[in-house]
Coordinates of C-alpha atoms and ligand atoms in Angstrom, one line a residue:
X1 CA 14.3 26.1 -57.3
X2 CA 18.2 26.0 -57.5
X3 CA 19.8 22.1 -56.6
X4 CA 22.6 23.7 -55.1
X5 CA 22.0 22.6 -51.1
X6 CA 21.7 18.8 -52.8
X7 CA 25.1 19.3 -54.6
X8 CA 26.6 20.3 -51.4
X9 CA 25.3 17.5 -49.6
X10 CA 26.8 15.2 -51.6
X11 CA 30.0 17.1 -51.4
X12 CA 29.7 16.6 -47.5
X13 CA 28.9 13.2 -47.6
X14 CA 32.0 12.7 -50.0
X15 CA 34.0 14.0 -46.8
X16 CA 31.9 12.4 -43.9
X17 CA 33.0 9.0 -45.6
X18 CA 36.4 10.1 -45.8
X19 CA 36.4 10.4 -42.2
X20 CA 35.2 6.9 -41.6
X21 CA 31.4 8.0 -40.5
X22 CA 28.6 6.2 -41.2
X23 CA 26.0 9.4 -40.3
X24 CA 26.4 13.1 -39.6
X25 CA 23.8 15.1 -37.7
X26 CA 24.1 18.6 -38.7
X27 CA 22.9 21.0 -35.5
X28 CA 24.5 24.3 -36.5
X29 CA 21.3 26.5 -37.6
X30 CA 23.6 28.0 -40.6
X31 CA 24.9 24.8 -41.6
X32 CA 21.4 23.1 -41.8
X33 CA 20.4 26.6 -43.9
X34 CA 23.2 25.8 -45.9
X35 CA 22.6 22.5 -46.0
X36 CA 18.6 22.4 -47.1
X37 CA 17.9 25.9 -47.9
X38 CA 15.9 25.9 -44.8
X39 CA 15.4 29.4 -43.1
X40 CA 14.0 28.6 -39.5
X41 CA 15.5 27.4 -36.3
X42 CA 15.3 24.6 -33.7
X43 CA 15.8 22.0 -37.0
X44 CA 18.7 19.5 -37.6
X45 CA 19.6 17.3 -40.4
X46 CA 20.7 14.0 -40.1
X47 CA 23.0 12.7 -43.1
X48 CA 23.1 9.6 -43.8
X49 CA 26.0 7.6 -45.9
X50 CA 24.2 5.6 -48.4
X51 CA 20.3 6.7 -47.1
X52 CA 18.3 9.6 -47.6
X53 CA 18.8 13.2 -45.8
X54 CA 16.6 13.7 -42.6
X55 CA 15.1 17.0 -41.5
X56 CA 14.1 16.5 -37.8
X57 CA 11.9 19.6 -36.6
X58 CA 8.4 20.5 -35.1
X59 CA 5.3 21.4 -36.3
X60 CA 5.6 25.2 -36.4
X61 CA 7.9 24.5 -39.7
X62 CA 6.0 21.7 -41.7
X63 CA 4.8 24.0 -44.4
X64 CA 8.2 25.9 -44.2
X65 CA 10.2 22.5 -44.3
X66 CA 7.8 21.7 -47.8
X67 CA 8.4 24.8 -49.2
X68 CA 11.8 25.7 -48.8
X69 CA 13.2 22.2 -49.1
X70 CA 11.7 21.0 -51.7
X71 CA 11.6 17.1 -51.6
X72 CA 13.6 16.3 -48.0
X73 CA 12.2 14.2 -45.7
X74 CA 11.4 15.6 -42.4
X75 CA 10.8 14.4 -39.3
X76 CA 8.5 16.4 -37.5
X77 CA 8.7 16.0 -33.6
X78 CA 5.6 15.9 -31.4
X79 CA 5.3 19.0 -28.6
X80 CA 6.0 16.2 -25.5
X81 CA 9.5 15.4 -27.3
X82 CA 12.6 17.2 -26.6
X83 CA 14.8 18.1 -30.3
X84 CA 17.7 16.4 -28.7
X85 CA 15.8 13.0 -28.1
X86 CA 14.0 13.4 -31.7
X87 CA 17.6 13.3 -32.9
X88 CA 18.2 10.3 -30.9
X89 CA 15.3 8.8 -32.0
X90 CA 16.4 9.4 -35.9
X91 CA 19.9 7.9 -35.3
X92 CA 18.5 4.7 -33.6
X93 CA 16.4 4.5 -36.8
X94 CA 18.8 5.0 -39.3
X95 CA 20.8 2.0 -38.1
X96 CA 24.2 4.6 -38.2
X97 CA 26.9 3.0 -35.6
X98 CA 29.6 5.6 -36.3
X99 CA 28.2 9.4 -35.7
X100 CA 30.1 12.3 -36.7
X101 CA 28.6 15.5 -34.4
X102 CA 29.4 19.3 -34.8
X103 CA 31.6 19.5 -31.9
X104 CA 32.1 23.7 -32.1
X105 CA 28.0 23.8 -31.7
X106 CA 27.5 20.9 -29.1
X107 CA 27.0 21.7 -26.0
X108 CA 28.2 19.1 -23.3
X109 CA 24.5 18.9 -22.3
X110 CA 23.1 17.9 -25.8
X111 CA 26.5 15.6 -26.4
X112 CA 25.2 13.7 -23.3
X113 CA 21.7 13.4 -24.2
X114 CA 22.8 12.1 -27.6
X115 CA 25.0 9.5 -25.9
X116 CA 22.7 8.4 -23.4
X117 CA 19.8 8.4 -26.2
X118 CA 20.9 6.7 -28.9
X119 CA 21.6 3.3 -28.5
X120 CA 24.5 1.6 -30.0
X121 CA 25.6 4.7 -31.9
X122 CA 28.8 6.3 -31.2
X123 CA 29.5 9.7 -31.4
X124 CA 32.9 11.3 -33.6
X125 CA 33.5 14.6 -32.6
X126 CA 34.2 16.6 -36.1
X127 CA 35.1 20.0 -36.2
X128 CA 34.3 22.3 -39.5
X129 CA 33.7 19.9 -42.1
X130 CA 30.6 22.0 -43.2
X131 CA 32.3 25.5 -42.9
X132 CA 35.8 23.6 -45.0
X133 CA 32.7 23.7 -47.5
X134 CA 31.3 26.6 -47.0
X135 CA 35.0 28.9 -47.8
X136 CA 34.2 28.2 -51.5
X137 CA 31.2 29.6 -52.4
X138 CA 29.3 28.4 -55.4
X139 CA 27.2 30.4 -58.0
X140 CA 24.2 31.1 -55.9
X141 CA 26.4 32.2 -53.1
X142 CA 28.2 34.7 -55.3
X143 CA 25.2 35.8 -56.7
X144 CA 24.1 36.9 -52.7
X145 CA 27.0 38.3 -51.6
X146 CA 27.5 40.5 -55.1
X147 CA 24.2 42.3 -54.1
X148 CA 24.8 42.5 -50.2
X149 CA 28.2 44.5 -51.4
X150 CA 26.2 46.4 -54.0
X151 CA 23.5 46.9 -51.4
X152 CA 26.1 48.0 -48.8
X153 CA 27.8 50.5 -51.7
X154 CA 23.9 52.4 -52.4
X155 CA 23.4 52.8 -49.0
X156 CA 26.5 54.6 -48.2
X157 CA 26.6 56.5 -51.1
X158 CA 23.3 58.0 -50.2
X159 CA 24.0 58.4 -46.5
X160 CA 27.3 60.1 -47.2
X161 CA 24.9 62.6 -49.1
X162 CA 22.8 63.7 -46.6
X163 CA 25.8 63.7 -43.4
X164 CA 25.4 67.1 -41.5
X165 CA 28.0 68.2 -38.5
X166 CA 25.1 67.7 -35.8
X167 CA 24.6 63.8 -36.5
X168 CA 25.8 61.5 -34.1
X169 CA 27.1 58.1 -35.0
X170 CA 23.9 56.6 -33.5
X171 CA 21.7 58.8 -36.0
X172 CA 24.0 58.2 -39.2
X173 CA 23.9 53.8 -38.1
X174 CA 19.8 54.6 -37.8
X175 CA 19.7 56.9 -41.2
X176 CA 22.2 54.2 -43.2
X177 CA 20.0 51.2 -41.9
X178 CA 16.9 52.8 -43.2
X179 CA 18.7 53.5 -46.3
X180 CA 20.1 49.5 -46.7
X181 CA 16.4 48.4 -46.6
X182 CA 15.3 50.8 -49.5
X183 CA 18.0 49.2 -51.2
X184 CA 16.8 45.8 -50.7
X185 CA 18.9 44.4 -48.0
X186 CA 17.8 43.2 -45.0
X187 CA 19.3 45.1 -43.0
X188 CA 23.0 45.4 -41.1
X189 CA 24.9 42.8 -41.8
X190 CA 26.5 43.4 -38.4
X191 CA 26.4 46.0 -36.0
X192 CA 28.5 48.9 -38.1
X193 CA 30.9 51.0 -36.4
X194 CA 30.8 54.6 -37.2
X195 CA 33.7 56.5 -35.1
X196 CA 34.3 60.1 -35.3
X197 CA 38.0 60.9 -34.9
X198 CA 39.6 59.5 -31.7
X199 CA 36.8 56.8 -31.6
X200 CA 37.9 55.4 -35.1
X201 CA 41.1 53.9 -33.8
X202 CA 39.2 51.3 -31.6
X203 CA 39.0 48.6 -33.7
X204 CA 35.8 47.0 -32.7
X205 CA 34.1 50.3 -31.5
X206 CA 30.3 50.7 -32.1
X207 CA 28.4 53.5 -33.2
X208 CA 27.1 56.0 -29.9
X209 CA 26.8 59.9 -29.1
X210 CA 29.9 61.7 -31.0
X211 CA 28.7 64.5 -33.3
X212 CA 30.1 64.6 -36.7
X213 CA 31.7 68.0 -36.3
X214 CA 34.1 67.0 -33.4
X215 CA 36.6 65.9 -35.9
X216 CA 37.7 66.2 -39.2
X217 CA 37.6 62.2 -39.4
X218 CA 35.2 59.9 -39.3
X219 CA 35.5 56.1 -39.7
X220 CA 32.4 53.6 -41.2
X221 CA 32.8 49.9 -41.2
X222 CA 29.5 48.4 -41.9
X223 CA 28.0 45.6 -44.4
X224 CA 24.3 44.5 -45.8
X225 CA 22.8 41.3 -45.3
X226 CA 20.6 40.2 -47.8
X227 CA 17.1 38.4 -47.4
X228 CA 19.2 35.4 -48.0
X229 CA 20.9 36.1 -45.4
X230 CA 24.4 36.7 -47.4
X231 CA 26.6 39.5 -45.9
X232 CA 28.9 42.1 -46.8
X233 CA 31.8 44.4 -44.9
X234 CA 33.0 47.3 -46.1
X235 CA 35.5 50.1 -44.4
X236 CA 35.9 53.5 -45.3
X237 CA 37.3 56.8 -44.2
X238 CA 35.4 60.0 -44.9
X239 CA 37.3 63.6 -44.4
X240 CA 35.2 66.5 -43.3
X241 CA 37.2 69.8 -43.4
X242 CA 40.7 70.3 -41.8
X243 CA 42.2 67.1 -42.3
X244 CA 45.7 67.2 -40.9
X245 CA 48.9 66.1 -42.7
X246 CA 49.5 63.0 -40.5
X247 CA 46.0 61.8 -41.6
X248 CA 46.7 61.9 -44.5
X249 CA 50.0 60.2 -44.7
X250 CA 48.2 57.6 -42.4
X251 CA 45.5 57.3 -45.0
X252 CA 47.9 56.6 -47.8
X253 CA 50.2 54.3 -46.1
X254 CA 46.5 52.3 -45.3
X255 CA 45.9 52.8 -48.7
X256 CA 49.0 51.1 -50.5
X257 CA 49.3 48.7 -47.9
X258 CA 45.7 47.3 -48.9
X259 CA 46.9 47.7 -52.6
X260 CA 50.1 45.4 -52.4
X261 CA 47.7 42.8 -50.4
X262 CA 45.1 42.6 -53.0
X263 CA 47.6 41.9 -55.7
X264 CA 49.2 39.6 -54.2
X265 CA 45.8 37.5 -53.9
X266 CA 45.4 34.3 -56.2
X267 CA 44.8 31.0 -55.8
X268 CA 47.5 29.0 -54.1
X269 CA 48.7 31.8 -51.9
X270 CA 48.6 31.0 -48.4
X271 CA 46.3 33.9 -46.1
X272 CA 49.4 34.3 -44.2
X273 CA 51.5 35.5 -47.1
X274 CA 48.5 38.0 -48.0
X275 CA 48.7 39.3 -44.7
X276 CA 52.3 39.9 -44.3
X277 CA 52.5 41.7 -47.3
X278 CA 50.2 44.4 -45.8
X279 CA 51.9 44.3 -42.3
X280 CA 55.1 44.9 -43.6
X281 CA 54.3 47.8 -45.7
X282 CA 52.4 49.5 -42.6
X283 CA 55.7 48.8 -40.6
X284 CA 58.0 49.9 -42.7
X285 CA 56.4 53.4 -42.7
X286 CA 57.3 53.5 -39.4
X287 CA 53.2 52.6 -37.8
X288 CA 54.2 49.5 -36.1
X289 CA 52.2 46.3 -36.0
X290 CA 48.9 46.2 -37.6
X291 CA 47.0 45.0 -34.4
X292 CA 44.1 42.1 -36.0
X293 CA 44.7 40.3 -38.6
X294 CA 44.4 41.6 -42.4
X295 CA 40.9 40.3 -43.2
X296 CA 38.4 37.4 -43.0
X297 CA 36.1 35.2 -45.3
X298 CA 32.3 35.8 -45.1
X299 CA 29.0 35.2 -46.2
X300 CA 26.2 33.3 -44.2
X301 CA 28.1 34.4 -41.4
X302 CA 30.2 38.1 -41.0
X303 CA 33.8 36.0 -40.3
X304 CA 34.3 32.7 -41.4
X305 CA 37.0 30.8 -43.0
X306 CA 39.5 31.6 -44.9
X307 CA 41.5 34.0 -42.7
X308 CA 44.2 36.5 -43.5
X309 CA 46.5 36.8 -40.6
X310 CA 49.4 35.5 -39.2
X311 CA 47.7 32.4 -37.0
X312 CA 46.2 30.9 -40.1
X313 CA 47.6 29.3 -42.7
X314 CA 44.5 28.8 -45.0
X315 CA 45.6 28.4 -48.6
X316 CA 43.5 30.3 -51.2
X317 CA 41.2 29.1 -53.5
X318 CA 38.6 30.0 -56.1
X319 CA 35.5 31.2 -55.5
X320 CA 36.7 32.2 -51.9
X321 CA 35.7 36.0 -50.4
X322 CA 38.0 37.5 -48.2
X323 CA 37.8 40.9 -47.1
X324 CA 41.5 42.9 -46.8
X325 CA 41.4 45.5 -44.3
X326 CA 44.4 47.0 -43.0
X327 CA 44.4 49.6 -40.6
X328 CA 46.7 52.1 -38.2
X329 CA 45.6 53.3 -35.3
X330 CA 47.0 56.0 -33.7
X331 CA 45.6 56.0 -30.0
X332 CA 43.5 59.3 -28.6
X333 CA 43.7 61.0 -31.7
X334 CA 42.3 58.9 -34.9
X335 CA 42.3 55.8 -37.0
X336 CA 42.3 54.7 -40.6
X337 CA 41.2 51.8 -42.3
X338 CA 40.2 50.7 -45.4
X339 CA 38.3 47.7 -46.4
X340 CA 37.3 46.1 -49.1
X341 CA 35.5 42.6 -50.5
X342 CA 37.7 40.1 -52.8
X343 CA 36.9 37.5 -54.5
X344 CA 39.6 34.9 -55.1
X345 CA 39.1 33.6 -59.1
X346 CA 41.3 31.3 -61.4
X347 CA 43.6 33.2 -61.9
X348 CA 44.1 36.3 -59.5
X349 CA 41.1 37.8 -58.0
X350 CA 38.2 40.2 -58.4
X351 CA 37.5 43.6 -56.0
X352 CA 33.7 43.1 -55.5
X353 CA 33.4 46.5 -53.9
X354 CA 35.5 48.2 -56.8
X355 CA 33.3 50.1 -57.8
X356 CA 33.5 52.4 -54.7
X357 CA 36.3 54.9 -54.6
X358 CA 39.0 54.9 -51.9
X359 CA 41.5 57.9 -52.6
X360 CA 41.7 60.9 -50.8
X361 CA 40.1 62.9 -52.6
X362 CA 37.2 61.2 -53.3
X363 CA 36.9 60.7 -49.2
X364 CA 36.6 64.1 -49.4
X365 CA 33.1 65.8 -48.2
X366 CA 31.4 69.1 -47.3
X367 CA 28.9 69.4 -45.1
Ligands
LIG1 ZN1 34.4 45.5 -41.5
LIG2 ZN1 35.9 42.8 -41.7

């Protein structure tokens, strides 16, 4: 069994005493996964400067706990007690005075009944010290997210084999979901969007009763999740027959715009530089202002830090995955994006999802 979740506790710990905590308690159900290597819900870990990590969960999980976390110490809550007062219960124990909580998962509910429970303790509010961690990715990670994008890449290629003019979206998401499983994956990584012509220039459109043969464009922006739970996200653009000239010229403009972002990727850069490269290729060809920002970090979760758009000023770093996605969107009539998977390395970075084509005349099909 792989020591990473260890290694990144101590990293955390390393940053919960920077922040002048004695104890953090971890209740974000990724973070404790991330954390432990634990798969269920309902669990939180307490961390502990100086003392041992603390599982505190119910009895549902004990042979899960043993199993997946090899060696932690768990605390495993009777039916009559609440999580939230088992948690209380743990930080009395641990003697903590200063406690560092997840403020973006808390609810003002639990925040109370951590206050009113736990004695002496104070509580910190801290805000993404866990997902700071989780933008790099370490070996294990990589390893994941390679095969969600290589699990994302077979299933397309095979669905794209079988599309017929009579498919809806709905059927192609159902047919490409199946397909994703044969592959290995779990399933979706998130719900995809497949839009056929007018549909693909809402950005954040989902997959319903459009036929195939209604336009010559079609749109798919879906991913894989792995058993692991490790995602992917991918965007293409397939052509079916009668593609116009403005689609075209759209498509490359999309095209080179993604191009000049990717190489301008390496470690150092700042996400919003990255970004601006991208929108002001797409405005200079006269399509405006790319309307979201260029692309995101992932992996336990579909966005997560870094980001590439103008709001954020992340600065890049090895072992980061961003995906770089610009798009134009011309309203009523069509949209084109492109989307690929990036992994930011020493000394430039790496196009996970390379290995599937992106020109226009490989996005070429016949029914
Ligand atoms: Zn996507
Ligand atoms: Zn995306």
């Amino acid at each position: 069994m792989s020591n990473r979740p260890a290694e990144r506790r101590e990293r955390l710990i390393s940053s919960v005493k920077t922040a002048g905590l004695d104890a953090l308690l971890v209740t974000s159900e990724l973070n404790v996964r991330y954390l432990s290597g634990f798969t269920g819900d309902s669990t939180y870990l307490l961390l502990t400067v100086g003392g041992k990590p603390l599982l505190i969960s119910d009895r549902r999980y004990d042979t899960q706990l043993a199993e997946e976390c090899g060696g932690l110490d768990a605390y495993i809550r009777p039916p009559e007690q609440a999580l939230p007062l088992a948690a209380c219960q743990a930080i009395s124990s641990s003697g903590s005075r200063t406690v560092g909580f997840e403020a973006p998962h808390v609810s003002v509910a639990l925040h109370q009944t951590l206050v009113a429970g736990s004695g002496a303790a104070s509580f910190v509010a801290t805000s993404e010290l866990v997902e700071t961690l989780r933008a790099v990715k370490d070996a294990d990670e990589l390893i994941e997210i390679r095969a969600a994008v290589d699990q994302a890449i077979r299933g397309f290629n095979a669905v794209r084999t079988l599309l017929t003019p009579d498919w809806t979206e709905r059927e192609c998401a159902l047919e490409m979901e199946h397909l994703l499983r044969r592959f290995g994956a779990k399933g979706f990584g998130f719900a995809p969007i497949i839009g056929v012509g007018d549909r693909a220039a809402l950005p954040h459109y989902h997959a319903a009763e459009k036929k195939f043969h209604e336009s010559p464009l079609v749109l798919f922006d879906w991913g894989a999740e792995t058993h692991s739970c490790y995602r992917s996200d991918l965007t293409r653009v397939l052509l079916t027959g009668g593609a116009t000239h403005q689609m075209r010229k759209v498509y490359e403009v999309v095209r080179e715009a993604q191009r000049l972002a990717i190489a301008a990727i390496r470690p150092g850069v700042d996400g919003r530089k990255v970004d601006a490269v991208a929108r002001k290729h797409i405005e200079a060809a006269g399509y405006g202002d790319l309307s979201h920002g260029l692309g995101h970090g992932f992996g336990l979760q579909i966005h997560e830090r870094p980001r590439l758009g103008p709001n954020f000023d992340h600065v890049l770093q090895p072992g980061m995955v961003v995906t770089v996605e610009p798009g134009i969107y011309i309203r009523g009539e069509f949209g084109v994006r492109i989307e690929d998977d990036v992994l930011v390395t020493p000394d430039g970075c790496e196009v996970l999802s390379a290995r599937l084509p992106n020109d226009w005349d490989w996005a070429q099909v016949v029914f």
